[in-house]
PDB file of C-alpha atoms in Angstrom:
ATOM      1  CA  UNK V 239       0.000   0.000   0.000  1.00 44.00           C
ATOM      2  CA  UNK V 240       2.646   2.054   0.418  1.00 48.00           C
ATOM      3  CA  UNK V 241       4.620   1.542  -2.396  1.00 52.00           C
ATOM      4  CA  UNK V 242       1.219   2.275  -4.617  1.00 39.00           C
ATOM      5  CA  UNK V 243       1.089   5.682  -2.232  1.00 37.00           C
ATOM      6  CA  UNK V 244       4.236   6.698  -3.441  1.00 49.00           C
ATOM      7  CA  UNK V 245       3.949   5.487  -6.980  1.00 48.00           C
ATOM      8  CA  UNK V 246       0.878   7.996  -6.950  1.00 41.00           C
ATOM      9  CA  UNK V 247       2.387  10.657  -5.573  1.00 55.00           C
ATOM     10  CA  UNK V 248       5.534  10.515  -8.240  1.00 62.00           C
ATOM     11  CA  UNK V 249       2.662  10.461 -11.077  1.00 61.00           C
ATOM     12  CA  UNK V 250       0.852  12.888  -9.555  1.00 61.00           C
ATOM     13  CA  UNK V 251       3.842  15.418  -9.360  1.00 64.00           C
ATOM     14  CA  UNK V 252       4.565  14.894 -13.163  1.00 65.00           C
ATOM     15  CA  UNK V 253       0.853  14.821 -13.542  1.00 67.00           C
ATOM     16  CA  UNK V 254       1.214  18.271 -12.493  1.00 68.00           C
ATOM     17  CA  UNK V 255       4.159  19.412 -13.933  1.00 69.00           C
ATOM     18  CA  UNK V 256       3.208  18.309 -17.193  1.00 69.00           C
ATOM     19  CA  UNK V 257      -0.197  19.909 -16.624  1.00 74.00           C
ATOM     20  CA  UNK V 258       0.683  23.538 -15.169  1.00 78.00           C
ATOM     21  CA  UNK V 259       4.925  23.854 -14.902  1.00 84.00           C
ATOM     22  CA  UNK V 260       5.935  22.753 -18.421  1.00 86.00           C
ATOM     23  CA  UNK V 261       2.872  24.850 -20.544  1.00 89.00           C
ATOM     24  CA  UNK V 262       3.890  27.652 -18.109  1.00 90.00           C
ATOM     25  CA  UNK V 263       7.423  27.933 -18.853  1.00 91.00           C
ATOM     26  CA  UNK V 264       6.823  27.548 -22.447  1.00 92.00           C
ATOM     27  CA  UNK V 265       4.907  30.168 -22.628  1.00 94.00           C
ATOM     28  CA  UNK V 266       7.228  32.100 -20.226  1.00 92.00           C
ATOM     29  CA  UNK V 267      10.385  31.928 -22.351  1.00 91.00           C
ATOM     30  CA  UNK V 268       8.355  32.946 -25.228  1.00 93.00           C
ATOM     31  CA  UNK V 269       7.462  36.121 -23.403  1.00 91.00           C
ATOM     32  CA  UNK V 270      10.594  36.657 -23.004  1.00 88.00           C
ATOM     33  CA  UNK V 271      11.346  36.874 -25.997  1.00 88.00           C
ATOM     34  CA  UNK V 272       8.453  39.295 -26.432  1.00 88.00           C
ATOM     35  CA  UNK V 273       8.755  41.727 -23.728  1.00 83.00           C
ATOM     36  CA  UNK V 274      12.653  42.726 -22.176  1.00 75.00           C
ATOM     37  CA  UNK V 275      13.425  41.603 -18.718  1.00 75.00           C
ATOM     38  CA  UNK V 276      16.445  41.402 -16.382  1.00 73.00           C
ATOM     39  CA  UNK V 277      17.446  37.809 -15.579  1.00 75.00           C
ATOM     40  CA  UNK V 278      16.003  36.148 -12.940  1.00 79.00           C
ATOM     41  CA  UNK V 279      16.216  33.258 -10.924  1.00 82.00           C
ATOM     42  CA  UNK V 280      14.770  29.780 -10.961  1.00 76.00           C
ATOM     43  CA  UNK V 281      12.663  30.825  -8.262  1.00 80.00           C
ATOM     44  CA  UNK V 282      11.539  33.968  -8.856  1.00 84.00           C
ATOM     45  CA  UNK V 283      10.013  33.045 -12.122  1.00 86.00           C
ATOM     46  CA  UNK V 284       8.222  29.766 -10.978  1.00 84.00           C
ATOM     47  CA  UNK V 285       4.992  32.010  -9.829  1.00 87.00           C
ATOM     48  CA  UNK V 286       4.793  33.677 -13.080  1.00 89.00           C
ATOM     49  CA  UNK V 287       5.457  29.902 -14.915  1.00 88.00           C
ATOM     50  CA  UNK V 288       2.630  28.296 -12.599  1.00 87.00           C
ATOM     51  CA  UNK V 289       0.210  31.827 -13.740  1.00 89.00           C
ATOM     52  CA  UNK V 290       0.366  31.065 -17.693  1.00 90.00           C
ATOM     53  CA  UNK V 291       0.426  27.215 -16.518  1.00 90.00           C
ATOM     54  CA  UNK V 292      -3.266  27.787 -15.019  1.00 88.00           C
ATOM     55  CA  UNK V 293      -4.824  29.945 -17.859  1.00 89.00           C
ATOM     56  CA  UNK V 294      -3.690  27.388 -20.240  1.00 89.00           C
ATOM     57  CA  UNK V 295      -5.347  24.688 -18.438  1.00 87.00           C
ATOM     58  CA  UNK V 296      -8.472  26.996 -17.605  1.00 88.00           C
ATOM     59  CA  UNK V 297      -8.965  27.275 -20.931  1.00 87.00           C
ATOM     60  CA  UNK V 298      -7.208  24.003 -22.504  1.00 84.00           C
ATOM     61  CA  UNK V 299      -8.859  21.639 -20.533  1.00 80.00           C
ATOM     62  CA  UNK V 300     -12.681  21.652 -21.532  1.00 83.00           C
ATOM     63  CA  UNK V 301     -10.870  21.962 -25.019  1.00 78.00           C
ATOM     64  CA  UNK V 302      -8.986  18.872 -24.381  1.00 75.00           C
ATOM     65  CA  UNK V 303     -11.708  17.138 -22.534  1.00 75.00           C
ATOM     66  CA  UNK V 304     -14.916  17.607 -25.029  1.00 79.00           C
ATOM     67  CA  UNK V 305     -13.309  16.890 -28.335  1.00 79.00           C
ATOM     68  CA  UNK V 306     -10.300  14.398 -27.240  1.00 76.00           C
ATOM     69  CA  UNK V 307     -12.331  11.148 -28.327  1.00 80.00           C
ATOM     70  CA  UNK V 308      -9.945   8.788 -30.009  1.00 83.00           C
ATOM     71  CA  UNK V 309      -6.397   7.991 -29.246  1.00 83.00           C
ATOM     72  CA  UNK V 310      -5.306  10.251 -32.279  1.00 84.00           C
ATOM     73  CA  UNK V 311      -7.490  13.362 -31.605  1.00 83.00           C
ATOM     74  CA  UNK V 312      -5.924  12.631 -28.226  1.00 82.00           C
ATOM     75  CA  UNK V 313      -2.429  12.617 -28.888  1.00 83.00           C
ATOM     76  CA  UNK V 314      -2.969  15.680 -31.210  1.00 87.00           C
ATOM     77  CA  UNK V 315      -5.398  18.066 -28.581  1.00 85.00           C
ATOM     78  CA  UNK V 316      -2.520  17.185 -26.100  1.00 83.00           C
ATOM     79  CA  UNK V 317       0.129  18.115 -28.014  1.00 85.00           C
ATOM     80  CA  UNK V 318      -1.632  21.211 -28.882  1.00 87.00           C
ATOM     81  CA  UNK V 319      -2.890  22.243 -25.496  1.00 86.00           C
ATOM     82  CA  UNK V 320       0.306  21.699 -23.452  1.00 87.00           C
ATOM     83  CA  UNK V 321       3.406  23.055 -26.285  1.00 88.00           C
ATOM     84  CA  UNK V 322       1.109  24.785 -29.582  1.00 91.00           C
ATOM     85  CA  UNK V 323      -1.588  26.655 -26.982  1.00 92.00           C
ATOM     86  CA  UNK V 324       1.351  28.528 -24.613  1.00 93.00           C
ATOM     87  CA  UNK V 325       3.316  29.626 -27.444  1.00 94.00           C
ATOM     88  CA  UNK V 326      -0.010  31.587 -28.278  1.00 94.00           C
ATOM     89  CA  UNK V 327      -0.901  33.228 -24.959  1.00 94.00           C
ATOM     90  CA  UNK V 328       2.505  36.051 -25.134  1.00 94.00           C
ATOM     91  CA  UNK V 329       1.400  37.240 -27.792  1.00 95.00           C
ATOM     92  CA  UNK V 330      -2.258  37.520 -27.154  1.00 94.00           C
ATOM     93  CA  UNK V 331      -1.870  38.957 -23.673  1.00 93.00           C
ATOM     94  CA  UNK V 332       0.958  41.273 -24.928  1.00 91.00           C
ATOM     95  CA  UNK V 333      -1.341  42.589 -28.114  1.00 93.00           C
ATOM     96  CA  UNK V 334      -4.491  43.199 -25.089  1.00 93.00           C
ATOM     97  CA  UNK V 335      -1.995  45.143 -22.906  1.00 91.00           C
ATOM     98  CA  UNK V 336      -0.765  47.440 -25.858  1.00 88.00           C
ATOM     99  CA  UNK V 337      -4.625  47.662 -26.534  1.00 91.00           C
ATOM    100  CA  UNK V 338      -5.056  49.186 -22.917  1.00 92.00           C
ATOM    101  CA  UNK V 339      -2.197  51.515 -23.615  1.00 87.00           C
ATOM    102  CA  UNK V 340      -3.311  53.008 -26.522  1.00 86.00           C
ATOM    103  CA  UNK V 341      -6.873  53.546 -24.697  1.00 87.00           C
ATOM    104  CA  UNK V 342      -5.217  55.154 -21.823  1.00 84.00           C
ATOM    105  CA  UNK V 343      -6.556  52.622 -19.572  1.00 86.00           C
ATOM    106  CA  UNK V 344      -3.183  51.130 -18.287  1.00 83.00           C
ATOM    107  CA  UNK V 345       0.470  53.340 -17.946  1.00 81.00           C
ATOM    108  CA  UNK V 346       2.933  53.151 -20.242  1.00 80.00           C
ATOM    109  CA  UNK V 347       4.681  49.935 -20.469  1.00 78.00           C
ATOM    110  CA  UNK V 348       8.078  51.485 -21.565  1.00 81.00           C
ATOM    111  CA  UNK V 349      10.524  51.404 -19.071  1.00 82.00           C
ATOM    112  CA  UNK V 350      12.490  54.235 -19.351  1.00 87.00           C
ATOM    113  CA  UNK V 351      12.349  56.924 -22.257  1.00 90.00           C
ATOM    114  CA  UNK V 352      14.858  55.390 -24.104  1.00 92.00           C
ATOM    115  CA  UNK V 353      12.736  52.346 -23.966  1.00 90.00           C
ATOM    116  CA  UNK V 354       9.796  54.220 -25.345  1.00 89.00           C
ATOM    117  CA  UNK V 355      11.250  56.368 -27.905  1.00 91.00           C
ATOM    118  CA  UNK V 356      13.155  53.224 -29.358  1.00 91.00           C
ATOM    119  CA  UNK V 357      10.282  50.373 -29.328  1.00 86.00           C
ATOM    120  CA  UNK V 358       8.410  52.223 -32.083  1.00 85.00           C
ATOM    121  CA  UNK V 359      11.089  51.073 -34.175  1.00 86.00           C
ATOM    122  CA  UNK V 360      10.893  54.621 -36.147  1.00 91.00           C
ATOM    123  CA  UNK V 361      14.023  55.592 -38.373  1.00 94.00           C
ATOM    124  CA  UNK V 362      15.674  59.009 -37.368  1.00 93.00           C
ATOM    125  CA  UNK V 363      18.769  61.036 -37.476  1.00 96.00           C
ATOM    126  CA  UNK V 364      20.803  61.022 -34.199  1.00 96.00           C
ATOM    127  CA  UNK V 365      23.313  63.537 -32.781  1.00 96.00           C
ATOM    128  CA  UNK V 366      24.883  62.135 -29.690  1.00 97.00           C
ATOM    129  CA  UNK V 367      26.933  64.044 -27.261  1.00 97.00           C
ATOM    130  CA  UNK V 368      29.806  62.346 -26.589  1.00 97.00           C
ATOM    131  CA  UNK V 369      31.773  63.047 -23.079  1.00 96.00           C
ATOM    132  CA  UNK V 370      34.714  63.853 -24.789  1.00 94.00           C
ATOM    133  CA  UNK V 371      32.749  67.249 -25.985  1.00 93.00           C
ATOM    134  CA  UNK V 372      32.386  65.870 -29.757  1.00 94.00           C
ATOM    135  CA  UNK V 373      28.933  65.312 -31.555  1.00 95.00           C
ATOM    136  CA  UNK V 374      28.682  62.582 -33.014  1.00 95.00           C
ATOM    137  CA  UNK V 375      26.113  62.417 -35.647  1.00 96.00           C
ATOM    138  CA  UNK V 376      24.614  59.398 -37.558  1.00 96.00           C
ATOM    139  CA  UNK V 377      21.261  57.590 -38.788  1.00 96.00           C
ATOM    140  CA  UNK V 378      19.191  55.319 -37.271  1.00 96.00           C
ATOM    141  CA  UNK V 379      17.241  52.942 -39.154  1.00 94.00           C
ATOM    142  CA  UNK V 380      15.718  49.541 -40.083  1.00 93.00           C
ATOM    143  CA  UNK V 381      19.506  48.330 -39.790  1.00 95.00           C
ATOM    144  CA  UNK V 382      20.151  49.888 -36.525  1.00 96.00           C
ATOM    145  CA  UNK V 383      20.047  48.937 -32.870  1.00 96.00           C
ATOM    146  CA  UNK V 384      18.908  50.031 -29.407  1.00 95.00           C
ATOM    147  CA  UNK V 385      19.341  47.831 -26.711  1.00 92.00           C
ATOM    148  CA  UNK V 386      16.401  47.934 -24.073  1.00 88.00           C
ATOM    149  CA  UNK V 387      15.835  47.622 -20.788  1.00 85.00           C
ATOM    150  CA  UNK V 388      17.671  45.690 -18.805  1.00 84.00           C
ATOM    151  CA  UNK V 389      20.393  46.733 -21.150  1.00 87.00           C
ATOM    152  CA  UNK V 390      19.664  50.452 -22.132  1.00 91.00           C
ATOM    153  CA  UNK V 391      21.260  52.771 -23.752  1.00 94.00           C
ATOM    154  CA  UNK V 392      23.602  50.647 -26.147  1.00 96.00           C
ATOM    155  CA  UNK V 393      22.999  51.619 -29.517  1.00 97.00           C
ATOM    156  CA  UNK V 394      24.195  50.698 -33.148  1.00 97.00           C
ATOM    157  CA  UNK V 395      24.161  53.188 -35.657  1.00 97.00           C
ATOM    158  CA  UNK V 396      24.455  51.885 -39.388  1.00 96.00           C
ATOM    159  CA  UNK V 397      25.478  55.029 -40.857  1.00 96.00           C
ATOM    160  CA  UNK V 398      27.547  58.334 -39.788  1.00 96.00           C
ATOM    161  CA  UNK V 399      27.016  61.298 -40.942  1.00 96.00           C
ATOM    162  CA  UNK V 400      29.106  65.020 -40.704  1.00 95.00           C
ATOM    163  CA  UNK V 401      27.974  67.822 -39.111  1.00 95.00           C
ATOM    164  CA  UNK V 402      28.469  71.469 -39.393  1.00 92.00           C
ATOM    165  CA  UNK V 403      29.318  73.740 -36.465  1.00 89.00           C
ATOM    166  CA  UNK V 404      25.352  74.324 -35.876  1.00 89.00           C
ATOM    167  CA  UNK V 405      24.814  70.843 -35.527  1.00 88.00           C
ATOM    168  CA  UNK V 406      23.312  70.503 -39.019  1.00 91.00           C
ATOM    169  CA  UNK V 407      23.709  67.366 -41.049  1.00 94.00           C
ATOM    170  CA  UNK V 408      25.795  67.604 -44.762  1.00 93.00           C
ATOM    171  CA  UNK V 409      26.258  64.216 -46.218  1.00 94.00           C
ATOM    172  CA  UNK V 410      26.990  60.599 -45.139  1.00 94.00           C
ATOM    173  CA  UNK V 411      30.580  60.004 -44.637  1.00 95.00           C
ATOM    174  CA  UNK V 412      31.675  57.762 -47.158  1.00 94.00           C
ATOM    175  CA  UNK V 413      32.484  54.057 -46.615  1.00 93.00           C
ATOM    176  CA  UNK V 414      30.723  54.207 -43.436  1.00 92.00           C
ATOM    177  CA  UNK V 415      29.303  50.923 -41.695  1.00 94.00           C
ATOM    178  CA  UNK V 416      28.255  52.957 -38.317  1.00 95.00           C
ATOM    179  CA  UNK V 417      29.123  52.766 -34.785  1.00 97.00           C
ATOM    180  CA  UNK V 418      28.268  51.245 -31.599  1.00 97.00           C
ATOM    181  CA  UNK V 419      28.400  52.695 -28.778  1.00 97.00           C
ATOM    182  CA  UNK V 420      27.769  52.241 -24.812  1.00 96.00           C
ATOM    183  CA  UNK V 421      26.061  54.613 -22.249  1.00 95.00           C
ATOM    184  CA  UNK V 422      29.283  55.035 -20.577  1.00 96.00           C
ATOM    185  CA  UNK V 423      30.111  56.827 -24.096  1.00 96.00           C
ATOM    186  CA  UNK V 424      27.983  59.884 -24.206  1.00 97.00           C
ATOM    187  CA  UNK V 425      25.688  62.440 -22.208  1.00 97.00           C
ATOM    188  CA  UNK V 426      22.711  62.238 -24.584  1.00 96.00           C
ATOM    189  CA  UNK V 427      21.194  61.640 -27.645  1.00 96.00           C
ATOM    190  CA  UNK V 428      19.383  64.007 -29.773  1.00 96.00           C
ATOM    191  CA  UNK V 429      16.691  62.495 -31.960  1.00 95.00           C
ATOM    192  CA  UNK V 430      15.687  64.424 -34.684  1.00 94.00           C
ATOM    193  CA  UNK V 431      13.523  63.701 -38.280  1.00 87.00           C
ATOM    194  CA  UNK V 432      14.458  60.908 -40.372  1.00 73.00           C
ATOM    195  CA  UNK V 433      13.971  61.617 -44.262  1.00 56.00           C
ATOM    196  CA  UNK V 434      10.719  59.548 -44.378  1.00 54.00           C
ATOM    197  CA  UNK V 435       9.130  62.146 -42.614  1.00 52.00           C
ATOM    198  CA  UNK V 436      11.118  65.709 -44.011  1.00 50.00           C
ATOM    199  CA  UNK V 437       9.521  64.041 -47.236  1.00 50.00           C
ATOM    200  CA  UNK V 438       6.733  62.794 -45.829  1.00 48.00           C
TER     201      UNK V 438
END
């Protein structure tokens, strides 16, 4: 009797982590993907594993249950509603919350306003301030890079351009393939009007 106890309670616990931990974690690293974060421990991200775990089975389940009626439909509703279903739920949670946003229902989700000016993923011109006293001045577009939060304030430029005393920009310098730099490299970063939108 008390082997069968413990036999249960080993298939319970993968009964359960099958169920709730592995959906939730799926669905977890895909958000991560989605949405910047700082690393975090094991433990720190079980609660928020174990959260996506339970919607998915909320709304998995009955799924599962009501049209799961031969061995194949089986094998195919479970595949679907513990690796296909959590790869879904990122991206329809994150779409609702930028639907809140825009309605002025929620704050801002941007975590700085670096984050926010750069996750529009609009093309400018940049002139950055270096701490050396130079401006720096160059183009950010489709090719370009901003690191975001946890890792703000790194930027890849994929073209330079020259300046004139006022700050103005001339031309593209030739041959150029851009810079990176690192916040440790400047004061601050002017963004000003890409040519879409002079031309626009």
């Amino acid at each position: 009797m008390d082997d069968l106890l413990k036999n249960f309670d080993s298939y319970g616990a993968l009964a359960l982590f099958v169920v709730f931990a592995l959906p939730g974690f799926i669905s977890l690293q895909v958000w991560s993907l989605l949405v910047p974060a700082a690393a975090r421990n094991l433990k720190d991200i079980i609660p928020d594993a174990m959260a996506f775990g339970v919607l998915n089975a909320v709304v998995g389940a009955p799924v599962f249950l009501f049209f799961a009626t031969t061995p194949g439909q089986t094998y195919a509703l479970a595949v679907a509603a513990l690796v296909v279903l959590p790869v879904f739920w990122p991206f329809a949670i994150k779409n609702v919350l930028k639907r809140l946003e825009r309605a002025g229902l929620i704050l801002n989700r941007a975590r700085s306003g670096w984050d926010a000016a750069f996750l529009r993923r609009e093309p400018f011109f940049v002139i950055v301030h270096l701490k050396d006293g130079r401006r720096l001045g160059g183009y950010y577009g489709y090719e370009s890079y901003a690191g975001l939060h946890p890792c703000s304030g790194h930027i890849y430029l994929e073209a330079l351009w020259s300046l004139d005393e006022q700050g103005r920009f001339l031309a593209p310098i030739p041959d150029s393939r851009g810079v990176v730099l690192r916040p440790d490299d400047y004061h601050f970063v002017e963004l000003l009007a890409s040519p879409e939108e002079t031309n626009g």
